[in-house]
Every structure is written in structure tokens, then in C-alpha cells.
Amino acid sequence: NWNPNAFNTTFNSTTNNRLNVNGAQALIYTALEGTTVYANTTNASPNFRGLVIGSGSSGTMIITGGTFSTAGSLAPDIIGNTSSNTGTLTINGGNYISGTPGLFLGGGSGNNFLNVQSGTATITTLSINTTFASTTSLTGGTLEVDKITTSNVGTYTINLDGGTLKAGAGAS
């Protein structure tokens, strides 16, 4: 599950207390994995992230059960970290919990996606910083977010087509 293609050595890796998700084959996180916490508090700045999807190559992570958390990390998780790479995080069951800094959607010039289809995504700050295009889609389940911030140029789309959008802690 963590590297279903042994010939793809750039697929997934755990480096300095964070999970890197790259490669053509999606990483599937299921209920069998139970609860996993990547709390990156020891790596050198600015790499205190618990989860990085699409850095070095495009990457996809699908959570179908269990709980994947980066609570305690000192920098936000990131989807789409480098130029021309696509990053995708899909919650289709189970739970995704971002660390206190939240989730950074779009650091490069590729298309980046956050999809909540069922299950729960709990994100403190959803930061959108894209030079190309990023999309968040809520079609089922619950997306709980304290605040959404945007910067840089590019296109950002939020699709609301079912599910529950829940305000977390109050923020200005």
C-alpha cells in the first residue's frame, strides 16, 4: 500500500518525519492503517511539513478510512509543491486532520486538488497560493475549516455539491 510499485522508487517516502507522496500510482490510506500521525517538529525550516503531495513529480493520496493526521507539525501540509506537478488529496472516507498551520494548496504551477467526497477533513487554515489553478470540491462528507486565505495569481475554484461545510474556530 505504501509503495505498491517497487520499481517506482520515487513514489512515496518518509523523510525527516514527513510523508512525501509522488508518482503515477495513487497512495491509498485505508482503515487497515488505523491512525497515523506525522508530526514534523524536528526537520530544518522551512520543511516542518507532515505531508507533501506532488513534489518532484505529480502525486495523489486517497484516504478511504482510518485517520491520517499531521497535528503537531510546524509548517502546513502542501498539495502541489513544485512547478508543473499536479497534487491531489481525496478524502473518500476516514479522517484527515491538518496540523495547526493547516494546508497549503498549490505551491507550484500545476493543477492542485482537494476533494472531500465522504469522511471528514479538518483544516485549521486552508491557504491557496497558486500560479496556475487549484480546486477544492466538497461533494459529500464534512469539510471543517477555520479560515481560507488566498495569495498570488491564478485561478481558485470551490465546488460545493453536497456534504457539509463547517466553520471551525472563529477568525477574522
Coordinates of C-alpha atoms in Angstrom, one line a residue:
N1 CA 0.0 0.0 0.0
W2 CA 2.7 2.5 0.9
N3 CA 4.7 1.6 -2.3
P4 CA 2.6 -0.7 -4.5
N5 CA 5.1 -0.4 -7.3
A6 CA 8.5 -1.5 -6.1
F7 CA 10.0 -0.3 -9.4
N8 CA 8.9 3.3 -8.8
T9 CA 11.5 4.4 -6.2
T10 CA 10.2 8.0 -6.2
F11 CA 6.7 7.0 -5.3
N12 CA 6.4 7.6 -1.6
S13 CA 8.9 8.1 1.1
T14 CA 9.1 9.1 4.7
T15 CA 11.8 11.7 5.1
N16 CA 12.5 13.7 8.3
N17 CA 9.2 12.9 9.9
R18 CA 7.0 13.7 6.9
L19 CA 5.3 11.7 4.2
N20 CA 6.1 12.6 0.6
V21 CA 3.6 11.3 -2.0
N22 CA 4.8 11.2 -5.6
G23 CA 4.4 9.0 -8.7
A24 CA 1.8 7.9 -11.1
Q25 CA 0.1 5.4 -8.8
A26 CA -2.1 6.8 -6.0
L27 CA -1.3 6.1 -2.4
I28 CA -4.4 4.6 -0.8
Y29 CA -4.8 5.1 3.0
T30 CA -7.4 2.7 4.4
A31 CA -9.0 1.8 7.7
L32 CA -6.4 -1.0 8.0
E33 CA -3.7 1.7 8.6
G34 CA -5.7 2.8 11.7
T35 CA -4.4 6.1 12.9
T36 CA -1.2 7.7 11.6
V37 CA 0.3 10.9 12.9
Y38 CA 3.1 12.7 11.1
A39 CA 4.1 15.5 13.5
N40 CA 7.1 17.1 11.9
T41 CA 8.8 19.1 14.7
T42 CA 12.4 18.1 14.1
N43 CA 13.3 18.8 10.4
A44 CA 15.1 22.0 9.4
S45 CA 13.0 25.0 8.4
P46 CA 11.1 25.5 6.1
N47 CA 10.4 21.8 5.8
F48 CA 8.5 21.2 9.0
R49 CA 5.6 19.7 7.0
G50 CA 3.9 16.5 7.9
L51 CA 2.5 15.8 4.3
V52 CA 3.8 16.8 0.9
I53 CA 1.9 15.7 -2.2
G54 CA 3.4 16.4 -5.7
S55 CA 7.0 17.4 -5.0
G56 CA 9.5 16.3 -7.6
S57 CA 6.7 14.6 -9.6
S58 CA 2.9 14.6 -9.5
G59 CA 1.2 12.7 -6.7
T60 CA -2.2 11.5 -5.4
M61 CA -3.3 10.4 -2.0
I62 CA -6.7 8.9 -1.3
I63 CA -7.9 8.4 2.2
T64 CA -10.7 5.8 2.4
G65 CA -10.7 5.0 6.1
G66 CA -8.8 5.4 9.3
T67 CA -7.3 8.7 10.5
F68 CA -4.3 10.5 8.9
S69 CA -3.2 13.4 11.0
T70 CA -0.3 15.9 10.8
A71 CA -1.3 17.6 14.1
G72 CA 1.8 19.0 15.7
S73 CA 3.7 19.8 12.5
L74 CA 5.3 23.3 12.5
A75 CA 4.5 24.1 8.8
P76 CA 1.4 23.5 6.7
D77 CA 0.9 20.4 4.7
I78 CA 1.2 21.1 0.9
I79 CA -0.5 19.8 -2.2
G80 CA 1.4 20.6 -5.4
N81 CA 4.8 21.6 -4.2
T82 CA 6.8 22.2 -7.4
S83 CA 6.4 23.6 -10.9
S84 CA 4.3 21.6 -13.4
N85 CA 3.4 18.9 -10.9
T86 CA -0.2 18.1 -10.0
G87 CA -1.1 17.3 -6.4
T88 CA -4.4 15.6 -5.4
L89 CA -5.7 14.8 -1.9
T90 CA -9.1 13.0 -1.9
I91 CA -10.9 12.1 1.3
N92 CA -13.4 9.3 0.5
G93 CA -14.0 8.0 4.0
G94 CA -12.0 8.2 7.2
N95 CA -10.5 11.4 8.5
Y96 CA -7.8 13.9 7.5
I97 CA -6.6 16.3 10.2
S98 CA -4.1 19.0 9.3
G99 CA -1.6 20.4 11.7
T100 CA -2.1 23.8 13.3
P101 CA -0.6 25.7 10.4
G102 CA -3.2 24.0 8.1
L103 CA -3.0 23.0 4.4
F104 CA -1.2 24.9 1.6
L105 CA -2.9 24.2 -1.7
G106 CA -0.7 25.0 -4.7
G107 CA 2.9 25.9 -4.4
G108 CA 3.9 25.3 -8.0
S109 CA 2.4 25.9 -11.4
G110 CA 0.5 22.6 -11.8
N111 CA -3.2 21.9 -11.1
N112 CA -3.9 21.0 -7.5
F113 CA -7.0 19.4 -6.0
L114 CA -8.5 18.9 -2.6
N115 CA -11.6 16.6 -2.8
V116 CA -13.9 15.7 0.1
Q117 CA -16.3 13.0 -1.0
S118 CA -17.1 11.4 2.3
G119 CA -15.5 11.3 5.7
T120 CA -14.1 14.4 7.3
A121 CA -11.3 16.9 6.5
T122 CA -10.4 19.1 9.5
I123 CA -8.2 22.0 8.4
T124 CA -7.2 25.0 10.5
T125 CA -6.2 27.3 7.7
L126 CA -6.7 26.4 4.0
S127 CA -4.1 28.6 2.2
I128 CA -4.4 28.9 -1.5
N129 CA -1.2 30.1 -3.3
T130 CA -1.2 29.1 -6.9
T131 CA 0.3 30.4 -10.1
F132 CA -1.9 28.2 -12.2
A133 CA -5.1 26.5 -10.9
S134 CA -6.3 24.9 -7.7
T135 CA -9.7 23.4 -6.9
T136 CA -11.5 22.4 -3.7
S137 CA -14.5 20.2 -4.2
L138 CA -17.0 19.2 -1.4
T139 CA -19.4 16.6 -2.7
G140 CA -20.0 14.7 0.5
G141 CA -18.7 14.3 4.0
T142 CA -17.6 17.2 6.1
L143 CA -15.0 19.9 5.4
E144 CA -14.3 21.8 8.6
V145 CA -12.0 24.8 8.2
D146 CA -11.2 27.8 10.4
K147 CA -10.3 30.2 7.6
I148 CA -9.4 30.3 3.9
T149 CA -6.7 32.6 2.7
T150 CA -5.5 33.3 -0.9
S151 CA -2.5 34.9 -2.4
N152 CA -0.6 35.0 -5.7
V153 CA -2.2 34.9 -9.1
G154 CA -4.0 32.1 -10.8
T155 CA -7.4 30.5 -10.6
Y156 CA -9.0 29.0 -7.5
T157 CA -12.4 27.3 -7.6
I158 CA -14.5 26.0 -4.7
N159 CA -17.2 23.4 -5.8
L160 CA -20.0 22.9 -3.3
D161 CA -22.2 20.0 -4.4
G162 CA -23.2 18.2 -1.3
G163 CA -21.7 17.4 2.1
T164 CA -21.3 19.8 5.0
L165 CA -19.0 22.9 5.1
K166 CA -18.4 23.6 8.7
A167 CA -16.8 26.7 10.2
G168 CA -14.1 25.8 12.8
A169 CA -12.9 28.3 15.3
G170 CA -13.9 31.9 14.6
A171 CA -11.4 34.0 12.6
S172 CA -11.5 37.4 11.1

